[in-house]
Amino acid sequence: MSVRNLEHLFAPKSVALVGASERPGSLGATLLHNLLAGGFKGEVWPVNPKYGELAGRRCYASVAELPAAPALAVICTPPAGIPGIVRQLGERGTRAAVILSSGTSSARRGLRQSMLDAAHPYLLRLLGPNSAGLLIPGLGLNASVATSGALPGRIAFVSQSGALMVGVLDWARTRGIGFSHFIALGDAADVDLGDVLDYLASDGATSAILLYLQDLRYARKFMSAARAAARSKPVLVLKAGREDDPMPAAASESGALATRDDVFDAAIRRAGMLRVYTTDQLFSAAETLAYARPLHGERLAIVSNGAGPGVLARDALAYGGGVEAQFSSEAQARLEALLAPGWRRGNVVNLQGGAAPELYRETLEILLADPQVDALLLIQSPTATVASRDVANAIAPLVRTASKTLLSCWLGGSAVSEARAIASGARLPAYRTPEDAVAGFLQLVHYRRNQNLLMEVPPSMAGAAAPDRAAARALVREAVAGGRYLLSDPETKAILRTYGMAVVETRQAATVDEAVSAAQRIGYPVAVKILTPDVMHKSDFGGVSLDLDGDEGVRAAATRMRRRLTELFPQARFEGYSVQAMVRRSNAHELIVGAALDAVFGPVIVFGQGGVTVEVTDDHSVGLPPLNLVLARDLVDRTRVARLLAGYRNRPAVNMDAVLATLVQVSRMVSDIPEIVELDLNPLLADSRGAVVLDARMRLALADRSGSTLDRLAIRPYPRELEETIDWQGAPLLLRPIRPEDGPAHLDFFDALTPDDVRYRMFVRVRELQPSQLARFTQIDYDREMAFIATRPNAQGAAETLAVGRVVADPDNIAAEFAVTVRSDLKGMGLGKIMMQKLIDYCRSRGTREIVGEALPQNSRITGLAKRMGFTVKSTGLEGMREMRLVL
């Protein structure tokens, strides 16, 4: 739904417990004890007609008898009565409730809708049913079944498992880990994961969000909320259920390769979150990310007071694919002067067992200043001559001034417990083993890479042909109308051509004689392949013949493969032959590019090593569309074959631009055409000259026309339908949504603004846009915000940005905050009014209730424009700021 009224759920001033009890072991008794024992400062009102008093306080017979409307209600009554209680609470004015009651699965399904129907007229938010409750330690609120409360802290934990909640709380208390929120979602009939992420993303008491997930229902909502949250604070995910289930009933190799866990992993990367695989890793990563400085590289230096632990760390780094720092010549010279001979062992700095605390500090200072070091790991083993606590005290001050990440490992138990506590108190991540410390560093590396995908500005695809979408859709509609849902190689290639993909010349033949004629028209040598929708791997039974150089060869091969199909697969349908020009590229690599349909996340893109051994080599990666060149490159880089594509020995590197363009075009195609559910381009031959599709296969299905065809995508693609060309100053002007590829033009636009115009837009003086700011302005979630640009070609033919209009709506789509900026040399020419009207029309089309904005008192142009377009403008009293508001 939204974040509406969630403040009553997560920051209540009063709580009513409906179903309170004194029966030992009952749900009502457990909850009443927890509510009263947690130190909650607000009112707690028990509700149960069986009692006049509970725990020394009055017990009310019904919701109607309560002295006031509770901000939050906790309901633990039998399921049948819950909808009526929810209705009573709504009538009374309560706006949030936690429902712990469960019942059978079938009963819960009926309860779910009845609860929602009762709550809807009052906008009453429901957590549950079947929730284990929630804890807000900062408020002393324990509205859960947990046997112990939670320590206060800055980590929010959101769980889809109530049983895990209880265990994790006990585990966290023993380790001194505190929480801002601890939330068990239950069946999430109303308040779901996306709602909670939206709320926690803007919660100032939360510095990191931890998620335990078992399944997802609303991928689009989850991805939008997750991407927004991950831009503001670390979000870590522990996902249960990692079985390698392929897409159900996959008719393609891509569908068989893309397991559900692959898809989930791709979604986590795309959202800029970090996935972990154990509960211990979850909390360890939370501490590491909370304490660590942002990484600007991936080179780790290791310092130890013993050779063994240092080598173990180095081995763990190599095994995990990490990068070992190679010290600069200046740093090496300073270390040579400081340390005893023999300090360097494979670039692990060995300080020896008797190293004084000052030596640790001086060594770290040298490495912190080395530009070839991005992060440092200190490993300290207890010795009889040097106390570990003294080492911790010596290096702790470095954490406050260091610009690089510093990690520590205190090897041992009670002998280093004090040192470990000193390190943690100084916000220096402290680990128990070298392997754990390196794993923590690699978590930072993976998190940095995922975050970079949110920040990198992709280049434009220079020279890329615009796809002929109308022609592609016509071919698909024709196939569906004819009942052909599994398209042959020639039919698939015809669709690929409309998207500008290079395909080998291919003709379809119904008979042997037609196959011979097709070969003659193409020119020898050719390849002949049998067409049947019922056998995926045709080469396994001789259904493929290569290098045929004459009519008789084609005739014999076609006759033979038809006979083999009948003998081995008598039920298989025969649909003719595919005749292809024979492609000889001795240095080409066989790749696979494909698409499949996930039940939750919708279309996904597959890339990897192709050919007949594609399933055996199992070298592939999965990504979510829409793809741009940066995301396509990441998809390639996550495979082993990527290293071969870069070239080796006398084999040249492949034309990577051609490979990436194929991935982007496949992404566009599956985004544009909802009937495509599976696609294989295997093999895609790639070498230094380019990439060409040899074989292709496509499966179609009737598209769901009940809503937007884009709703099946987990991430909304570029909304091309919002493009508009108008006449301005006697020439065409394109108004369109901003794209990530607009980054360079946006920088030029920013540079053309006067200092005052920058201050009017950003409220502070900014000399240049940082990469993160540029990414935030150009890489937007079209589901939640919109930025329109006015653009035209400049004298050199390159697109230039003349004006920008931006609106960001709240998750409830009640109010949208706007900003309009016109290039400084083009003011007074009507561009501001054009952009403002574009924003107003867009917000009206989405059902937004009002548009609001703020302006500095000196910015008379924007306030004057707002007044002329119907906005009310008034002073807020905050340094004369002007508030602009238009009710739609």
Tab-separated table of C-alpha atoms in Angstrom, residues 674 702-712:
chain	number	residue	atom	x	y	z
A	674	PRO	CA	5.110	-8.829	-23.546
A	702	LEU	CA	-0.627	-14.628	-24.797
A	703	ALA	CA	0.114	-11.351	-23.033
A	704	ASP	CA	-1.921	-10.309	-20.020
A	705	ARG	CA	-3.831	-7.251	-21.213
A	706	SER	CA	-5.512	-6.585	-17.852
A	707	GLY	CA	-3.014	-3.831	-17.024
A	708	SER	CA	0.027	-2.107	-18.430
A	709	THR	CA	2.329	-4.415	-20.367
A	710	LEU	CA	5.163	-2.853	-18.379
A	711	ASP	CA	3.770	-4.085	-15.053
A	712	ARG	CA	5.395	-7.475	-15.589
